[in-house]
DNA sequence: GTCAATTTGCAAATCATTCGCAAATTAATA
DNA sequence: TATTAATTTGCGAATGATTTGCAAATTGAC
């Protein structure tokens, strides 16, 4: 009975892997045209994150409130900056994992499982159209 | 009519500034012995964050769910690592603001307002008591 | 003190997320 | 390919942190 990466979970994974920006459970639901139940999407995203097939972070934004977003796993690690005006995400390169690892190793007796980093600000076009 | 930093908000600020770890609205409420209404604490924390007197991040943890935590503003900037087993936070030094600024400046046309960074892992004593 | 503006307490509402359970699907086996 | 036990799914209801509406209390300016 090892039937874990089911068809529906594969569809969810494809959606995440096909997106250049982080997606919420509701986003995935909409992109799948509601062919998959929302609760199933939540469970699928949990499963995929637990399997380390996707990554996620929870952000509080003025328009959406507190929502968890998921994005594809890449190497080097992706991070995002969120525009406070138009509420879009842009990826940026430059993962700091190694520096963080060194910091922690020298300062604290922890084993690191994940690091969450995102920025907020105002994107170029919102700056200009202000 | 500029009566913004009221006594209750000052009490909230004192609680945050007096803590070495991030606190949720509920934590502040408990520490104030429920002398201040929970809704007032939520509003106070919003106000203080908007005034850049405190900082915050929203984290999803297996025990508490998605909760927003607030912590004191320091220079250099504080960040935290969260133990997935005992659910405590530990501060660590080594803010990456400057490196991030340089990254963004060279890659994207954004102005950065804030950066959220936290780590998750397992702390030393939980590693050993496993 | 008076007054207009702001803040607070209370209870109800909100909303992303989770959960219970029966039906459907899956994978292993005969 | 039928059987079966385990897992997953859909649906609706529940959860729980956070927000909101409104009347009462507090604030700062005069």
Short mmCIF file of C-alpha atoms (C1' of nucleotides) in Angstrom, two decimals:
data_model
loop_
_atom_site.label_atom_id
_atom_site.label_comp_id
_atom_site.label_asym_id
_atom_site.label_seq_id
_atom_site.Cartn_x
_atom_site.Cartn_y
_atom_site.Cartn_z
CA UNK A 1 0.00 0.00 0.00
CA UNK A 2 2.48 2.61 -1.02
CA UNK A 3 0.33 4.73 -3.24
CA UNK A 4 1.51 8.10 -2.13
CA UNK A 5 2.29 10.26 -5.13
CA UNK A 6 -1.16 9.91 -6.60
CA UNK A 7 -2.37 11.47 -9.83
CA UNK A 8 -3.92 14.39 -8.05
CA UNK A 9 -0.77 15.03 -6.09
CA UNK A 10 1.21 14.84 -9.31
CA UNK A 11 -1.06 17.46 -10.81
CA UNK A 12 -0.50 19.68 -7.79
CA UNK A 13 3.25 19.16 -8.07
CA UNK A 14 3.17 20.04 -11.78
CA UNK A 15 1.35 23.26 -11.05
CA UNK A 16 3.93 24.26 -8.45
CA UNK A 17 6.87 23.26 -10.61
CA UNK A 18 5.41 25.10 -13.57
CA UNK A 19 5.11 28.39 -11.74
CA UNK A 20 7.82 31.01 -11.43
CA UNK A 21 6.08 32.53 -8.42
CA UNK A 22 4.83 31.06 -5.15
CA UNK A 23 1.25 29.79 -5.13
CA UNK A 24 -1.29 29.43 -2.34
CA UNK A 25 -3.63 26.46 -1.96
CA UNK A 26 -6.37 28.63 -3.43
CA UNK A 27 -4.18 29.54 -6.39
CA UNK A 28 -3.52 25.89 -7.13
CA UNK A 29 -7.22 25.17 -6.78
CA UNK A 30 -8.07 27.84 -9.32
CA UNK A 31 -5.34 26.75 -11.72
CA UNK A 32 -6.69 23.21 -11.59
CA UNK A 33 -10.09 24.65 -12.49
CA UNK A 34 -11.41 23.28 -9.23
CA UNK A 35 -11.07 19.75 -10.60
CA UNK A 36 -9.47 18.81 -7.31
CA UNK A 37 -11.12 19.50 -4.00
CA UNK A 38 -9.58 22.28 -1.96
CA UNK A 39 -9.06 20.06 1.09
CA UNK A 40 -7.25 17.58 -1.10
CA UNK A 41 -4.99 20.35 -2.33
CA UNK A 42 -4.15 21.35 1.24
CA UNK A 43 -3.37 17.74 2.07
CA UNK A 44 -1.39 17.30 -1.12
CA UNK A 45 0.71 20.39 -0.47
CA UNK A 46 1.44 19.18 3.03
CA UNK A 47 2.47 15.83 1.70
CA UNK A 48 4.70 17.31 -0.98
CA UNK A 49 6.37 19.65 1.46
CA UNK A 50 6.96 16.83 3.93
CA UNK A 51 8.55 14.84 1.12
CA UNK A 52 10.79 17.84 0.38
CA UNK A 53 9.47 18.01 -3.17
CA UNK A 54 8.35 21.62 -2.76
CA UNK A 55 9.09 24.46 -0.36
CA UNK A 56 6.89 26.94 1.39
CA UNK A 57 6.65 30.02 3.53
CA UNK A 58 3.85 31.83 5.33
CA UNK A 59 3.57 35.56 4.74
CA UNK A 60 1.28 38.21 6.16
CA UNK A 61 0.24 40.68 3.49
CA UNK A 62 -2.20 43.53 3.72
CA UNK A 63 -4.40 42.24 0.93
CA UNK A 64 -4.41 38.49 1.49
CA UNK A 65 -3.84 38.22 5.21
CA UNK A 66 -1.75 35.32 6.50
CA UNK A 67 -1.39 32.77 3.73
CA UNK A 68 1.02 29.97 3.06
CA UNK A 69 2.70 29.91 -0.36
CA UNK A 70 4.50 27.03 -2.03
CA UNK A 71 7.17 27.05 -4.71
CA UNK A 72 9.38 24.67 -6.60
CA UNK A 73 12.60 23.32 -5.23
CA UNK A 74 15.61 24.55 -7.14
CA UNK A 75 19.31 24.61 -6.73
CA UNK A 76 20.41 27.14 -5.74
CA UNK A 77 17.46 27.76 -3.49
CA UNK A 78 14.91 30.35 -4.61
CA UNK A 79 13.78 33.32 -2.56
CA UNK A 80 11.22 36.00 -3.28
CA UNK A 81 10.50 39.65 -2.84
CA UNK A 82 6.89 40.73 -2.44
CA UNK A 83 5.57 44.09 -3.63
CA UNK A 84 3.43 45.72 -0.96
CA UNK A 85 1.55 47.72 -3.57
CA UNK A 86 0.68 45.32 -6.37
CA UNK A 87 1.13 42.17 -4.27
CA UNK A 88 3.20 40.27 -6.77
CA UNK A 89 6.23 38.12 -6.07
CA UNK A 90 9.55 38.25 -7.89
CA UNK A 91 12.18 35.57 -7.48
CA UNK A 92 15.74 36.54 -6.76
CA UNK A 93 18.88 34.48 -6.74
CA UNK A 94 21.40 34.45 -4.01
CA UNK A 95 20.58 31.90 -1.43
CA UNK A 96 22.33 32.43 1.85
CA UNK A 97 22.18 28.89 3.09
CA UNK A 98 25.91 28.42 3.38
CA UNK A 99 26.49 31.63 5.21
CA UNK A 100 23.64 30.78 7.56
CA UNK A 101 25.01 27.32 8.15
CA UNK A 102 28.36 28.77 9.09
CA UNK A 103 26.75 31.31 11.39
CA UNK A 104 24.74 28.71 13.19
CA UNK A 105 27.51 26.22 13.39
CA UNK A 106 29.69 28.76 15.10
CA UNK A 107 27.00 30.21 17.35
CA UNK A 108 24.41 27.62 18.22
CA UNK A 109 24.04 23.92 18.73
CA UNK A 110 21.20 23.43 16.26
CA UNK A 111 20.74 21.29 13.21
CA UNK A 112 19.07 23.36 10.54
CA UNK A 113 16.20 21.88 8.57
CA UNK A 114 14.99 24.87 6.63
CA UNK A 115 15.48 28.56 6.23
CA UNK A 116 12.78 31.01 5.25
CA UNK A 117 13.79 34.28 3.71
CA UNK A 118 11.70 36.77 1.86
CA UNK A 119 11.75 40.49 1.33
CA UNK A 120 8.99 43.03 1.09
CA UNK A 121 9.15 46.34 -0.67
CA UNK A 122 7.86 48.18 -3.70
CA UNK A 123 8.55 47.03 -7.21
CA UNK A 124 9.86 49.27 -9.96
CA UNK A 125 6.60 49.89 -11.76
CA UNK A 126 4.71 50.62 -8.56
CA UNK A 127 7.43 53.04 -7.52
CA UNK A 128 7.01 54.95 -10.77
CA UNK A 129 3.23 54.84 -11.04
CA UNK A 130 2.84 56.16 -7.52
CA UNK B 1 -5.60 64.69 18.87
CA UNK B 2 -2.33 62.90 18.60
CA UNK B 3 -2.70 60.39 21.39
CA UNK B 4 -1.15 57.48 19.65
CA UNK B 5 1.37 55.84 21.94
CA UNK B 6 -1.13 55.27 24.71
CA UNK B 7 -0.41 53.68 28.07
CA UNK B 8 -1.65 50.30 26.93
CA UNK B 9 0.47 50.45 23.81
CA UNK B 10 3.44 51.40 25.92
CA UNK B 11 2.82 48.36 28.07
CA UNK B 12 2.71 46.18 24.97
CA UNK B 13 5.92 47.76 23.72
CA UNK B 14 7.60 47.14 27.07
CA UNK B 15 6.65 43.49 26.97
CA UNK B 16 8.11 43.09 23.50
CA UNK B 17 11.25 45.03 24.31
CA UNK B 18 11.72 43.04 27.50
CA UNK B 19 11.63 39.69 25.77
CA UNK B 20 14.58 37.91 24.22
CA UNK B 21 12.27 35.76 22.12
CA UNK B 22 9.43 36.61 19.73
CA UNK B 23 5.95 36.81 21.25
CA UNK B 24 2.52 36.26 19.79
CA UNK B 25 -0.50 38.41 20.57
CA UNK B 26 -1.66 35.68 22.91
CA UNK B 27 1.71 35.60 24.65
CA UNK B 28 1.54 39.35 25.26
CA UNK B 29 -2.00 38.98 26.48
CA UNK B 30 -0.95 36.35 29.01
CA UNK B 31 2.10 38.31 30.14
CA UNK B 32 -0.11 41.32 30.77
CA UNK B 33 -2.29 39.04 32.91
CA UNK B 34 -5.17 39.78 30.57
CA UNK B 35 -5.28 43.33 31.88
CA UNK B 36 -5.51 44.48 28.27
CA UNK B 37 -8.12 43.14 25.91
CA UNK B 38 -6.85 40.76 23.26
CA UNK B 39 -8.28 42.83 20.42
CA UNK B 40 -6.49 45.86 21.79
CA UNK B 41 -3.26 43.90 21.80
CA UNK B 42 -3.72 42.95 18.17
CA UNK B 43 -4.39 46.58 17.31
CA UNK B 44 -1.48 47.76 19.42
CA UNK B 45 0.94 45.34 17.79
CA UNK B 46 -0.20 46.49 14.36
CA UNK B 47 0.30 50.07 15.35
CA UNK B 48 3.76 49.45 16.79
CA UNK B 49 4.86 47.52 13.73
CA UNK B 50 3.55 50.22 11.41
CA UNK B 51 5.53 52.77 13.42
CA UNK B 52 8.62 50.57 13.01
CA UNK B 53 8.97 50.27 16.77
CA UNK B 54 8.85 46.48 16.66
CA UNK B 55 9.32 43.81 14.02
CA UNK B 56 7.39 40.70 13.18
CA UNK B 57 7.17 37.54 11.14
CA UNK B 58 4.52 34.91 10.55
CA UNK B 59 5.57 31.31 10.97
CA UNK B 60 3.75 28.04 10.46
CA UNK B 61 4.61 25.54 13.15
CA UNK B 62 3.20 22.11 13.78
CA UNK B 63 2.05 22.92 17.29
CA UNK B 64 0.78 26.47 17.02
CA UNK B 65 -0.33 26.64 13.41
CA UNK B 66 0.16 29.92 11.57
CA UNK B 67 0.88 32.64 14.10
CA UNK B 68 2.47 36.06 13.90
CA UNK B 69 5.30 36.81 16.31
CA UNK B 70 6.74 40.17 17.26
CA UNK B 71 10.16 41.07 18.59
CA UNK B 72 12.18 44.10 19.56
CA UNK B 73 14.05 46.22 17.07
CA UNK B 74 17.77 45.99 17.50
CA UNK B 75 20.86 46.93 15.63
CA UNK B 76 22.13 44.76 14.18
CA UNK B 77 18.85 43.19 13.26
CA UNK B 78 17.78 40.07 15.17
CA UNK B 79 16.79 36.79 13.59
CA UNK B 80 15.61 33.54 15.13
CA UNK B 81 15.82 29.82 14.82
CA UNK B 82 12.82 27.76 15.85
CA UNK B 83 13.09 24.26 17.27
CA UNK B 84 10.60 21.92 15.61
CA UNK B 85 10.58 19.65 18.65
CA UNK B 86 10.30 21.88 21.71
CA UNK B 87 8.95 24.89 19.80
CA UNK B 88 11.24 27.45 21.34
CA UNK B 89 12.99 30.31 19.58
CA UNK B 90 16.65 31.23 19.89
CA UNK B 91 18.03 34.52 18.59
CA UNK B 92 21.09 34.50 16.42
CA UNK B 93 23.26 37.34 15.24
CA UNK B 94 24.32 37.89 11.73
CA UNK B 95 21.84 39.97 9.88
CA UNK B 96 22.16 39.74 6.13
CA UNK B 97 20.56 43.02 5.28
CA UNK B 98 23.56 44.47 3.53
CA UNK B 99 24.19 41.45 1.42
CA UNK B 100 20.53 41.35 0.50
CA UNK B 101 20.53 45.00 -0.38
CA UNK B 102 23.45 44.48 -2.69
CA UNK B 103 21.82 41.47 -4.29
CA UNK B 104 18.61 43.30 -4.93
CA UNK B 105 20.26 46.46 -6.11
CA UNK B 106 22.16 44.52 -8.71
CA UNK B 107 19.30 42.24 -9.74
CA UNK B 108 15.96 43.96 -9.30
CA UNK B 109 14.39 47.37 -9.39
CA UNK B 110 12.81 47.18 -5.95
CA UNK B 111 13.06 49.29 -2.86
CA UNK B 112 13.26 46.99 0.13
CA UNK B 113 11.17 47.75 3.19
CA UNK B 114 11.74 44.66 5.26
CA UNK B 115 13.35 41.28 5.20
CA UNK B 116 12.09 38.24 7.03
CA UNK B 117 14.51 35.48 7.82
CA UNK B 118 14.13 32.62 10.21
CA UNK B 119 15.44 29.11 10.46
CA UNK B 120 13.85 25.91 11.66
CA UNK B 121 15.64 22.89 12.99
CA UNK B 122 16.25 20.97 16.17
CA UNK B 123 17.97 22.48 19.16
CA UNK B 124 20.85 20.87 20.99
CA UNK B 125 18.93 19.50 23.94
CA UNK B 126 16.18 18.06 21.75
CA UNK B 127 18.80 16.43 19.55
CA UNK B 128 20.31 14.71 22.56
CA UNK B 129 17.09 13.79 24.35
CA UNK B 130 15.68 12.15 21.28
"C1'" DG C 1 -13.99 71.31 32.49
"C1'" DT C 2 -15.55 70.84 27.50
"C1'" DC C 3 -15.21 68.76 23.22
"C1'" DA C 4 -13.82 66.28 19.10
"C1'" DA C 5 -10.91 62.59 17.87
"C1'" DT C 6 -8.92 58.34 19.05
"C1'" DT C 7 -8.69 54.10 21.58
"C1'" DT C 8 -10.66 50.33 24.09
"C1'" DG C 9 -13.65 46.30 25.42
"C1'" DC C 10 -16.86 43.19 24.08
"C1'" DA C 11 -19.02 40.09 21.15
"C1'" DA C 12 -19.75 38.64 16.69
"C1'" DA C 13 -17.78 37.89 12.11
"C1'" DT C 14 -14.10 36.47 8.99
"C1'" DC C 15 -11.31 33.46 6.54
"C1'" DA C 16 -7.53 30.29 5.68
"C1'" DT C 17 -6.90 25.92 7.11
"C1'" DT C 18 -8.12 21.45 9.28
"C1'" DC C 19 -10.95 17.49 10.45
"C1'" DG C 20 -14.52 13.56 10.49
"C1'" DC C 21 -16.38 10.31 7.93
"C1'" DA C 22 -18.25 7.72 4.07
"C1'" DA C 23 -17.18 6.74 -0.71
"C1'" DA C 24 -13.61 6.12 -4.14
"C1'" DT C 25 -9.04 4.79 -5.42
"C1'" DT C 26 -4.84 2.33 -5.03
"C1'" DA C 27 -1.51 -1.60 -4.87
"C1'" DA C 28 -0.66 -6.12 -3.54
"C1'" DT C 29 -2.25 -10.70 -3.68
"C1'" DA C 30 -4.54 -14.75 -5.14
"C1'" DT D 1 -9.27 -9.81 -13.00
"C1'" DA D 2 -11.56 -10.26 -8.57
"C1'" DT D 3 -10.55 -9.53 -3.57
"C1'" DT D 4 -9.01 -6.98 -0.04
"C1'" DA D 5 -6.89 -3.82 3.13
"C1'" DA D 6 -4.86 0.55 3.29
"C1'" DT D 7 -4.79 5.11 1.66
"C1'" DT D 8 -6.80 9.07 -0.51
"C1'" DT D 9 -10.58 12.00 -1.78
"C1'" DG D 10 -14.81 14.93 -1.48
"C1'" DC D 11 -17.93 17.10 1.22
"C1'" DG D 12 -19.45 19.73 4.89
"C1'" DA D 13 -18.69 21.17 9.40
"C1'" DA D 14 -15.34 22.75 12.82
"C1'" DT D 15 -11.26 25.25 14.26
"C1'" DG D 16 -8.70 29.06 15.77
"C1'" DA D 17 -6.02 33.16 15.00
"C1'" DT D 18 -7.20 37.51 13.67
"C1'" DT D 19 -10.40 41.31 12.46
"C1'" DT D 20 -14.36 44.25 12.83
"C1'" DG D 21 -18.62 47.05 14.41
"C1'" DC D 22 -20.14 49.73 17.76
"C1'" DA D 23 -20.89 51.97 22.22
"C1'" DA D 24 -18.27 53.48 26.16
"C1'" DA D 25 -13.92 55.24 27.89
"C1'" DT D 26 -9.78 57.85 27.25
"C1'" DT D 27 -6.92 61.30 25.28
"C1'" DG D 28 -5.04 65.96 24.06
"C1'" DA D 29 -6.10 70.64 22.84
"C1'" DC D 30 -8.56 74.55 24.01
#
